[in-house]
């Protein structure tokens, strides 16, 4: 029988990956902030962000077949496949053929989203690209909301791109119950109280 991954672990993976991306992009942009002639780099901001995404993709999914968040949580990708209509199975996959689709969804779609107005402006300057972009963004946000509701019910495919590629997270080894340690939280509460006192 297939072992299900805890929903909280899957959400933690997504949150960690998003936070890692945001921190690295901020640090990367701060590096260029100290260059005196920073204006040309501001025009290339979407490309610089895509470069950071490319490096993360290369060092995580391409090299290891899992994101950094998945590695921390002891998870990996597996493909949801069915050999018979009633029998569903989850098999580990080699991400070779899926790497290009993960690449497209992870890097190129974000770049297209940031450069959409420029691309439409070059193709046809009379088109109101803001309305098109707002409509597409609303549709994607609604699809993400529906996907998350389904994820909460069924416990698989926490993100839309994983649902579209039929990739789900599975444990690398036998799962154990999560037993949180409150030592760190206690230290944080004490430190917060101490800083408030000062």
PDB file of C-alpha atoms in Angstrom:
ATOM      1  CA  UNK A   1       0.000   0.000   0.000  1.00  0.00           C
ATOM      2  CA  UNK A   2       1.186   3.456  -0.906  1.00  0.00           C
ATOM      3  CA  UNK A   3       2.424   5.608   1.958  1.00  0.00           C
ATOM      4  CA  UNK A   4       0.953   9.104   1.980  1.00  0.00           C
ATOM      5  CA  UNK A   5       3.066  12.111   2.734  1.00  0.00           C
ATOM      6  CA  UNK A   6       1.771  14.459   5.409  1.00  0.00           C
ATOM      7  CA  UNK A   7       0.136  17.558   3.971  1.00  0.00           C
ATOM      8  CA  UNK A   8       2.084  19.788   6.333  1.00  0.00           C
ATOM      9  CA  UNK A   9       5.376  18.344   5.061  1.00  0.00           C
ATOM     10  CA  UNK A  10       4.399  19.087   1.463  1.00  0.00           C
ATOM     11  CA  UNK A  11       3.378  22.653   2.327  1.00  0.00           C
ATOM     12  CA  UNK A  12       6.640  23.081   4.282  1.00  0.00           C
ATOM     13  CA  UNK A  13       8.564  22.037   1.171  1.00  0.00           C
ATOM     14  CA  UNK A  14       6.797  24.646  -0.969  1.00  0.00           C
ATOM     15  CA  UNK A  15       7.265  27.367   1.651  1.00  0.00           C
ATOM     16  CA  UNK A  16      10.954  26.572   2.075  1.00  0.00           C
ATOM     17  CA  UNK A  17      11.580  26.565  -1.674  1.00  0.00           C
ATOM     18  CA  UNK A  18       9.741  29.885  -2.132  1.00  0.00           C
ATOM     19  CA  UNK A  19      11.570  31.495   0.780  1.00  0.00           C
ATOM     20  CA  UNK A  20      14.936  30.253  -0.486  1.00  0.00           C
ATOM     21  CA  UNK A  21      14.216  31.696  -3.913  1.00  0.00           C
ATOM     22  CA  UNK A  22      13.150  35.067  -2.461  1.00  0.00           C
ATOM     23  CA  UNK A  23      16.192  35.334  -0.195  1.00  0.00           C
ATOM     24  CA  UNK A  24      18.637  34.451  -2.970  1.00  0.00           C
ATOM     25  CA  UNK A  25      16.990  36.858  -5.413  1.00  0.00           C
ATOM     26  CA  UNK A  26      17.114  39.682  -2.852  1.00  0.00           C
ATOM     27  CA  UNK A  27      20.782  38.998  -2.098  1.00  0.00           C
ATOM     28  CA  UNK A  28      21.586  38.778  -5.787  1.00  0.00           C
ATOM     29  CA  UNK A  29      19.881  42.102  -6.517  1.00  0.00           C
ATOM     30  CA  UNK A  30      21.623  43.712  -3.511  1.00  0.00           C
ATOM     31  CA  UNK A  31      24.967  42.743  -5.027  1.00  0.00           C
ATOM     32  CA  UNK A  32      24.188  44.831  -8.099  1.00  0.00           C
ATOM     33  CA  UNK A  33      22.846  47.657  -5.924  1.00  0.00           C
ATOM     34  CA  UNK A  34      26.413  48.577  -4.947  1.00  0.00           C
ATOM     35  CA  UNK A  35      27.507  49.031  -8.549  1.00  0.00           C
ATOM     36  CA  UNK A  36      27.561  52.779  -9.378  1.00  0.00           C
ATOM     37  CA  UNK A  37      25.921  52.407 -12.791  1.00  0.00           C
ATOM     38  CA  UNK A  38      23.097  50.150 -11.638  1.00  0.00           C
ATOM     39  CA  UNK A  39      20.495  51.474 -14.119  1.00  0.00           C
ATOM     40  CA  UNK A  40      21.256  48.945 -16.907  1.00  0.00           C
ATOM     41  CA  UNK A  41      20.867  46.129 -14.393  1.00  0.00           C
ATOM     42  CA  UNK A  42      17.421  47.427 -13.380  1.00  0.00           C
ATOM     43  CA  UNK A  43      16.245  46.931 -16.967  1.00  0.00           C
ATOM     44  CA  UNK A  44      17.529  43.338 -16.786  1.00  0.00           C
ATOM     45  CA  UNK A  45      15.910  42.549 -13.427  1.00  0.00           C
ATOM     46  CA  UNK A  46      13.628  39.759 -14.797  1.00  0.00           C
ATOM     47  CA  UNK A  47      16.604  38.169 -16.529  1.00  0.00           C
ATOM     48  CA  UNK A  48      18.705  38.351 -13.354  1.00  0.00           C
ATOM     49  CA  UNK A  49      15.859  36.742 -11.377  1.00  0.00           C
ATOM     50  CA  UNK A  50      15.643  34.036 -14.035  1.00  0.00           C
ATOM     51  CA  UNK A  51      19.383  33.465 -13.689  1.00  0.00           C
ATOM     52  CA  UNK A  52      18.907  32.809  -9.957  1.00  0.00           C
ATOM     53  CA  UNK A  53      16.009  30.436 -10.734  1.00  0.00           C
ATOM     54  CA  UNK A  54      18.211  28.670 -13.301  1.00  0.00           C
ATOM     55  CA  UNK A  55      21.007  28.187 -10.762  1.00  0.00           C
ATOM     56  CA  UNK A  56      18.586  26.829  -8.148  1.00  0.00           C
ATOM     57  CA  UNK A  57      17.046  24.483 -10.725  1.00  0.00           C
ATOM     58  CA  UNK A  58      20.489  23.278 -11.838  1.00  0.00           C
ATOM     59  CA  UNK A  59      21.778  22.594  -8.317  1.00  0.00           C
ATOM     60  CA  UNK A  60      18.549  21.010  -7.067  1.00  0.00           C
ATOM     61  CA  UNK A  61      16.220  19.367  -9.567  1.00  0.00           C
ATOM     62  CA  UNK A  62      18.671  18.821 -12.423  1.00  0.00           C
ATOM     63  CA  UNK A  63      21.547  17.468 -10.328  1.00  0.00           C
ATOM     64  CA  UNK A  64      19.635  15.639  -7.576  1.00  0.00           C
ATOM     65  CA  UNK A  65      16.080  15.127  -8.839  1.00  0.00           C
ATOM     66  CA  UNK A  66      14.582  16.960  -5.848  1.00  0.00           C
ATOM     67  CA  UNK A  67      14.305  20.497  -4.578  1.00  0.00           C
ATOM     68  CA  UNK A  68      16.197  21.737  -1.542  1.00  0.00           C
ATOM     69  CA  UNK A  69      12.977  21.720   0.492  1.00  0.00           C
ATOM     70  CA  UNK A  70      12.277  18.121  -0.484  1.00  0.00           C
ATOM     71  CA  UNK A  71      15.770  17.102   0.546  1.00  0.00           C
ATOM     72  CA  UNK A  72      15.318  18.760   3.947  1.00  0.00           C
ATOM     73  CA  UNK A  73      11.975  17.023   4.510  1.00  0.00           C
ATOM     74  CA  UNK A  74      13.163  13.629   3.212  1.00  0.00           C
ATOM     75  CA  UNK A  75      10.861  13.638   0.188  1.00  0.00           C
ATOM     76  CA  UNK A  76      11.314  13.003  -3.527  1.00  0.00           C
ATOM     77  CA  UNK A  77       9.221  13.202  -6.666  1.00  0.00           C
ATOM     78  CA  UNK A  78       7.364  10.151  -7.935  1.00  0.00           C
ATOM     79  CA  UNK A  79       5.003   9.812 -10.848  1.00  0.00           C
ATOM     80  CA  UNK A  80       1.374   8.923 -10.257  1.00  0.00           C
ATOM     81  CA  UNK A  81       0.509   6.326 -12.853  1.00  0.00           C
ATOM     82  CA  UNK A  82      -2.242   3.791 -13.326  1.00  0.00           C
ATOM     83  CA  UNK A  83      -1.746   0.434 -15.012  1.00  0.00           C
ATOM     84  CA  UNK A  84      -5.436  -0.467 -14.674  1.00  0.00           C
ATOM     85  CA  UNK A  85      -8.377   1.877 -14.182  1.00  0.00           C
ATOM     86  CA  UNK A  86      -8.908   0.710 -10.594  1.00  0.00           C
ATOM     87  CA  UNK A  87      -5.312   0.262  -9.476  1.00  0.00           C
ATOM     88  CA  UNK A  88      -3.290   3.386  -8.781  1.00  0.00           C
ATOM     89  CA  UNK A  89       0.409   3.118  -8.094  1.00  0.00           C
ATOM     90  CA  UNK A  90       3.190   5.533  -7.320  1.00  0.00           C
ATOM     91  CA  UNK A  91       6.557   4.740  -8.829  1.00  0.00           C
ATOM     92  CA  UNK A  92       9.850   6.578  -8.450  1.00  0.00           C
ATOM     93  CA  UNK A  93      10.892   8.235 -11.661  1.00  0.00           C
ATOM     94  CA  UNK A  94      14.040   9.523 -13.164  1.00  0.00           C
ATOM     95  CA  UNK A  95      13.389  13.184 -13.747  1.00  0.00           C
ATOM     96  CA  UNK A  96      15.228  13.224 -17.075  1.00  0.00           C
ATOM     97  CA  UNK A  97      12.187  13.710 -19.280  1.00  0.00           C
ATOM     98  CA  UNK A  98      10.440  15.839 -16.675  1.00  0.00           C
ATOM     99  CA  UNK A  99      13.402  18.185 -16.185  1.00  0.00           C
ATOM    100  CA  UNK A 100      12.574  20.204 -19.272  1.00  0.00           C
ATOM    101  CA  UNK A 101       8.930  20.643 -18.192  1.00  0.00           C
ATOM    102  CA  UNK A 102       9.972  21.599 -14.679  1.00  0.00           C
ATOM    103  CA  UNK A 103      12.429  24.015 -16.269  1.00  0.00           C
ATOM    104  CA  UNK A 104       9.701  25.574 -18.410  1.00  0.00           C
ATOM    105  CA  UNK A 105       7.250  25.893 -15.543  1.00  0.00           C
ATOM    106  CA  UNK A 106       9.823  27.055 -13.001  1.00  0.00           C
ATOM    107  CA  UNK A 107      11.847  29.536 -15.020  1.00  0.00           C
ATOM    108  CA  UNK A 108      10.356  30.473 -18.369  1.00  0.00           C
ATOM    109  CA  UNK A 109       6.791  31.005 -17.137  1.00  0.00           C
ATOM    110  CA  UNK A 110       7.986  33.380 -14.421  1.00  0.00           C
ATOM    111  CA  UNK A 111      10.135  35.257 -16.948  1.00  0.00           C
ATOM    112  CA  UNK A 112       7.214  35.480 -19.401  1.00  0.00           C
ATOM    113  CA  UNK A 113       4.982  36.808 -16.621  1.00  0.00           C
ATOM    114  CA  UNK A 114       7.456  39.594 -15.825  1.00  0.00           C
ATOM    115  CA  UNK A 115       8.180  40.450 -19.479  1.00  0.00           C
ATOM    116  CA  UNK A 116       4.642  40.027 -20.832  1.00  0.00           C
ATOM    117  CA  UNK A 117       3.962  43.726 -21.325  1.00  0.00           C
ATOM    118  CA  UNK A 118       7.245  44.233 -23.183  1.00  0.00           C
ATOM    119  CA  UNK A 119       6.678  41.227 -25.441  1.00  0.00           C
ATOM    120  CA  UNK A 120       3.085  42.233 -26.317  1.00  0.00           C
ATOM    121  CA  UNK A 121       4.245  45.819 -26.852  1.00  0.00           C
ATOM    122  CA  UNK A 122       6.809  44.634 -29.384  1.00  0.00           C
ATOM    123  CA  UNK A 123       4.337  42.412 -31.238  1.00  0.00           C
ATOM    124  CA  UNK A 124       1.432  44.855 -31.350  1.00  0.00           C
ATOM    125  CA  UNK A 125       1.680  48.197 -29.527  1.00  0.00           C
ATOM    126  CA  UNK A 126      -2.087  48.842 -29.754  1.00  0.00           C
ATOM    127  CA  UNK A 127      -3.041  45.870 -27.551  1.00  0.00           C
ATOM    128  CA  UNK A 128      -3.768  46.678 -23.912  1.00  0.00           C
ATOM    129  CA  UNK A 129      -1.423  44.190 -22.304  1.00  0.00           C
ATOM    130  CA  UNK A 130      -2.436  45.105 -18.734  1.00  0.00           C
ATOM    131  CA  UNK A 131      -5.951  43.731 -19.208  1.00  0.00           C
ATOM    132  CA  UNK A 132      -4.666  40.518 -20.781  1.00  0.00           C
ATOM    133  CA  UNK A 133      -2.095  40.066 -18.020  1.00  0.00           C
ATOM    134  CA  UNK A 134      -4.692  40.738 -15.308  1.00  0.00           C
ATOM    135  CA  UNK A 135      -7.077  38.206 -16.870  1.00  0.00           C
ATOM    136  CA  UNK A 136      -4.375  35.509 -17.162  1.00  0.00           C
ATOM    137  CA  UNK A 137      -3.163  36.203 -13.613  1.00  0.00           C
ATOM    138  CA  UNK A 138      -6.724  35.926 -12.269  1.00  0.00           C
ATOM    139  CA  UNK A 139      -7.264  32.599 -14.044  1.00  0.00           C
ATOM    140  CA  UNK A 140      -3.971  31.183 -12.732  1.00  0.00           C
ATOM    141  CA  UNK A 141      -4.705  32.387  -9.190  1.00  0.00           C
ATOM    142  CA  UNK A 142      -8.170  30.792  -9.303  1.00  0.00           C
ATOM    143  CA  UNK A 143      -6.661  27.537 -10.627  1.00  0.00           C
ATOM    144  CA  UNK A 144      -4.078  27.620  -7.801  1.00  0.00           C
ATOM    145  CA  UNK A 145      -6.856  28.166  -5.238  1.00  0.00           C
ATOM    146  CA  UNK A 146      -8.898  25.254  -6.598  1.00  0.00           C
ATOM    147  CA  UNK A 147      -5.796  23.059  -6.687  1.00  0.00           C
ATOM    148  CA  UNK A 148      -5.002  23.906  -3.067  1.00  0.00           C
ATOM    149  CA  UNK A 149      -8.560  23.050  -1.983  1.00  0.00           C
ATOM    150  CA  UNK A 150      -8.298  19.693  -3.759  1.00  0.00           C
ATOM    151  CA  UNK A 151      -4.880  19.191  -2.154  1.00  0.00           C
ATOM    152  CA  UNK A 152      -6.377  19.757   1.292  1.00  0.00           C
ATOM    153  CA  UNK A 153      -9.014  17.114   0.566  1.00  0.00           C
ATOM    154  CA  UNK A 154      -6.878  14.452  -1.133  1.00  0.00           C
ATOM    155  CA  UNK A 155      -3.347  15.182   0.105  1.00  0.00           C
ATOM    156  CA  UNK A 156      -1.530  15.059  -3.250  1.00  0.00           C
ATOM    157  CA  UNK A 157      -0.278  17.695  -5.721  1.00  0.00           C
ATOM    158  CA  UNK A 158       0.268  20.738  -3.497  1.00  0.00           C
ATOM    159  CA  UNK A 159       1.100  22.972  -6.470  1.00  0.00           C
ATOM    160  CA  UNK A 160      -0.517  23.381  -9.854  1.00  0.00           C
ATOM    161  CA  UNK A 161       2.622  22.530 -11.822  1.00  0.00           C
ATOM    162  CA  UNK A 162       2.959  19.229  -9.963  1.00  0.00           C
ATOM    163  CA  UNK A 163      -0.679  18.415 -10.733  1.00  0.00           C
ATOM    164  CA  UNK A 164      -0.228  19.222 -14.422  1.00  0.00           C
ATOM    165  CA  UNK A 165       2.917  17.040 -14.620  1.00  0.00           C
ATOM    166  CA  UNK A 166       1.431  14.258 -12.420  1.00  0.00           C
ATOM    167  CA  UNK A 167       4.368  14.521 -10.033  1.00  0.00           C
ATOM    168  CA  UNK A 168       3.713  13.891  -6.390  1.00  0.00           C
ATOM    169  CA  UNK A 169       5.947  13.800  -3.375  1.00  0.00           C
ATOM    170  CA  UNK A 170       6.759  10.508  -1.726  1.00  0.00           C
ATOM    171  CA  UNK A 171       9.001   9.736   1.252  1.00  0.00           C
ATOM    172  CA  UNK A 172      12.596   8.667   0.607  1.00  0.00           C
ATOM    173  CA  UNK A 173      12.440   6.377   3.647  1.00  0.00           C
ATOM    174  CA  UNK A 174       9.890   5.222   6.195  1.00  0.00           C
ATOM    175  CA  UNK A 175       8.065   8.206   7.655  1.00  0.00           C
ATOM    176  CA  UNK A 176       8.017   8.799  11.370  1.00  0.00           C
ATOM    177  CA  UNK A 177       5.632  10.912  13.358  1.00  0.00           C
ATOM    178  CA  UNK A 178       6.707  14.502  13.625  1.00  0.00           C
ATOM    179  CA  UNK A 179       7.739  15.311  17.158  1.00  0.00           C
ATOM    180  CA  UNK A 180       8.475  19.014  17.298  1.00  0.00           C
ATOM    181  CA  UNK A 181      11.090  20.227  19.700  1.00  0.00           C
ATOM    182  CA  UNK A 182      10.043  23.313  21.578  1.00  0.00           C
ATOM    183  CA  UNK A 183      13.574  24.232  22.694  1.00  0.00           C
ATOM    184  CA  UNK A 184      14.012  26.674  19.832  1.00  0.00           C
ATOM    185  CA  UNK A 185      10.560  28.179  20.370  1.00  0.00           C
ATOM    186  CA  UNK A 186      11.258  28.647  24.078  1.00  0.00           C
ATOM    187  CA  UNK A 187      14.528  30.424  23.288  1.00  0.00           C
ATOM    188  CA  UNK A 188      12.754  32.673  20.794  1.00  0.00           C
ATOM    189  CA  UNK A 189      10.028  33.572  23.295  1.00  0.00           C
ATOM    190  CA  UNK A 190      12.602  34.364  25.981  1.00  0.00           C
ATOM    191  CA  UNK A 191      14.679  36.422  23.538  1.00  0.00           C
ATOM    192  CA  UNK A 192      11.595  38.298  22.322  1.00  0.00           C
ATOM    193  CA  UNK A 193      10.572  39.063  25.903  1.00  0.00           C
ATOM    194  CA  UNK A 194      14.094  40.213  26.706  1.00  0.00           C
ATOM    195  CA  UNK A 195      14.257  42.482  23.656  1.00  0.00           C
ATOM    196  CA  UNK A 196      10.851  43.959  24.531  1.00  0.00           C
ATOM    197  CA  UNK A 197      12.080  44.628  28.052  1.00  0.00           C
ATOM    198  CA  UNK A 198      15.035  46.603  26.712  1.00  0.00           C
TER     199      UNK A 198
END
